[in-house]
Protein backbone atom coordinates (compact mmCIF):
# COMPACT_ATOMS: atom_id res chain seq x y z
CA MET A 1 -96.02 -82.92 -72.01
CA ASN A 2 -92.76 -83.93 -69.74
CA ARG A 3 -89.54 -82.02 -70.74
CA ASN A 4 -87.73 -85.57 -71.46
CA VAL A 5 -90.38 -86.71 -73.67
CA GLN A 6 -89.93 -83.67 -75.75
CA LYS A 7 -86.15 -84.17 -75.72
CA PHE A 8 -86.90 -87.87 -77.18
CA MET A 9 -89.23 -86.60 -79.71
CA ASP A 10 -86.86 -84.18 -80.81
CA ASP A 11 -83.63 -86.66 -81.21
CA MET A 12 -86.11 -88.73 -83.42
CA ASP A 13 -87.50 -85.67 -85.15
CA ARG A 14 -84.19 -85.02 -86.07
CA LEU A 15 -82.99 -88.23 -87.49
CA GLY A 16 -86.35 -88.20 -89.67
CA LEU A 17 -88.36 -90.69 -87.93
CA ASN A 18 -91.43 -88.37 -87.65
CA PRO A 19 -92.25 -88.70 -83.90
CA ARG A 20 -95.76 -88.18 -82.69
CA VAL A 21 -97.79 -88.76 -79.42
CA GLU A 22 -100.33 -91.50 -79.74
CA ALA A 23 -102.25 -94.03 -77.05
CA GLY A 24 -99.65 -92.79 -74.26
CA LEU A 25 -96.57 -93.64 -76.70
CA VAL A 26 -94.02 -91.65 -78.93
CA VAL A 27 -94.60 -93.30 -81.96
CA TYR A 28 -92.21 -93.28 -85.07
CA GLN A 29 -91.22 -95.07 -88.09
CA ILE A 30 -87.80 -96.61 -88.03
CA THR A 31 -86.16 -98.68 -91.28
CA PRO A 32 -83.89 -101.60 -90.34
CA ALA A 33 -81.32 -102.77 -92.51
CA ASP A 34 -81.30 -106.55 -91.52
CA GLY A 35 -84.03 -109.55 -90.84
CA ALA A 36 -87.51 -110.25 -92.33
CA TYR A 37 -88.08 -106.29 -91.82
CA ALA A 38 -84.93 -105.02 -94.20
CA GLY A 39 -85.44 -101.80 -96.15
CA VAL A 40 -89.22 -101.70 -94.83
CA GLU A 41 -90.18 -99.01 -92.76
CA VAL A 42 -91.81 -100.09 -89.31
CA GLU A 43 -93.72 -98.13 -86.95
CA THR A 44 -92.69 -98.65 -83.59
CA GLY A 45 -92.66 -96.95 -80.43
CA VAL A 46 -91.62 -95.89 -76.76
CA SER A 47 -94.26 -95.34 -73.52
CA ALA A 48 -93.86 -91.82 -72.76
CA GLU A 49 -93.59 -92.99 -68.96
CA ASP A 50 -90.57 -94.67 -69.74
CA LEU A 51 -89.01 -91.25 -70.92
CA VAL A 52 -89.09 -89.89 -67.40
CA SER A 53 -85.37 -89.91 -67.16
CA TRP A 54 -84.44 -89.74 -71.18
CA PRO A 55 -81.76 -89.50 -72.46
CA LEU A 56 -79.54 -90.20 -68.80
CA ALA A 57 -81.70 -93.83 -68.90
CA PRO A 58 -82.97 -95.94 -72.30
CA PRO A 59 -86.35 -97.03 -72.15
CA HIS A 60 -86.88 -100.64 -71.60
CA TRP A 61 -89.69 -101.68 -73.42
CA VAL A 62 -89.95 -101.68 -77.17
CA HIS A 63 -94.06 -101.31 -78.68
CA LEU A 64 -94.89 -102.97 -82.02
CA SER A 65 -97.89 -103.95 -84.27
CA SER A 66 -98.62 -107.37 -82.89
CA ASP A 67 -97.94 -108.73 -86.61
CA VAL A 68 -94.13 -108.34 -85.92
CA THR A 69 -93.18 -111.49 -84.39
CA PHE A 70 -89.98 -112.88 -82.84
CA SER A 71 -88.73 -116.23 -82.16
CA ASN A 72 -87.91 -115.30 -78.77
CA THR A 73 -89.24 -112.35 -76.47
CA ASN A 74 -90.78 -111.42 -73.35
CA SER A 75 -93.70 -109.29 -74.31
CA ARG A 76 -97.04 -107.79 -72.96
CA GLN A 77 -100.19 -105.84 -74.19
CA SER A 78 -99.10 -102.06 -74.79
CA THR A 79 -101.21 -99.15 -74.60
CA LYS A 80 -101.80 -99.00 -78.19
CA GLN A 81 -104.45 -101.45 -79.75
CA ARG A 82 -103.15 -104.68 -81.69
CA TRP A 83 -99.44 -103.77 -80.23
CA LEU A 84 -97.67 -105.81 -78.30
CA LYS A 85 -94.39 -104.44 -76.11
CA HIS A 86 -91.48 -106.36 -76.19
CA SER A 87 -88.79 -106.15 -72.87
CA ARG A 88 -85.33 -105.29 -74.59
CA GLN A 89 -82.37 -104.28 -72.25
CA ILE A 90 -79.76 -101.96 -73.92
CA ASN A 91 -76.64 -102.02 -71.79
CA GLY A 92 -74.75 -98.53 -72.29
CA TRP A 93 -74.95 -95.78 -74.76
CA GLY A 94 -71.23 -95.76 -76.05
CA ASP A 95 -70.25 -92.16 -77.48
CA ALA A 96 -72.67 -91.84 -79.94
CA PRO A 97 -75.60 -89.09 -79.48
CA PRO A 98 -78.44 -90.99 -77.40
CA GLY A 99 -81.07 -90.58 -80.10
CA ILE A 100 -78.77 -92.33 -82.59
CA CYS A 101 -77.93 -95.37 -79.96
CA TRP A 102 -81.66 -95.81 -79.46
CA ALA A 103 -82.12 -95.78 -83.20
CA SER A 104 -79.38 -98.55 -83.69
CA HIS A 105 -81.22 -100.31 -80.85
CA VAL A 106 -84.51 -100.49 -82.09
CA ARG A 107 -82.86 -101.38 -85.61
CA SER A 108 -81.20 -103.93 -84.15
CA ILE A 109 -84.43 -105.48 -82.34
CA LEU A 110 -86.42 -105.52 -85.82
CA SER A 111 -83.55 -107.37 -87.38
CA GLU A 112 -84.58 -110.68 -84.95
CA ALA A 113 -88.06 -110.46 -85.89
CA THR A 114 -89.38 -113.30 -87.94
CA ALA A 115 -92.49 -111.48 -89.34
């Protein structure tokens, strides 16, 4: 396993998000505070390929079940069956640790989900 993929998994593990590798993704569970999935644990993922520069550069694509929908998104087929990857840009990390910043970014994306 790539060293940076392991770093990402370690970051997600420290946050209690239970990461695992599946279908070329690091899959983990996250619970958004707002939106259609507020308070609901949602399985999401990041392609291992998108983690080659972790934590210096954040991944661009967020992988989610095709059941998670948005009113506005740019999506493509994920490597995981019945999942889509959604194009989402993150502009800078700020001063918090990268794992916390990434989890906040994904929670923010999920707050925009319509179903």
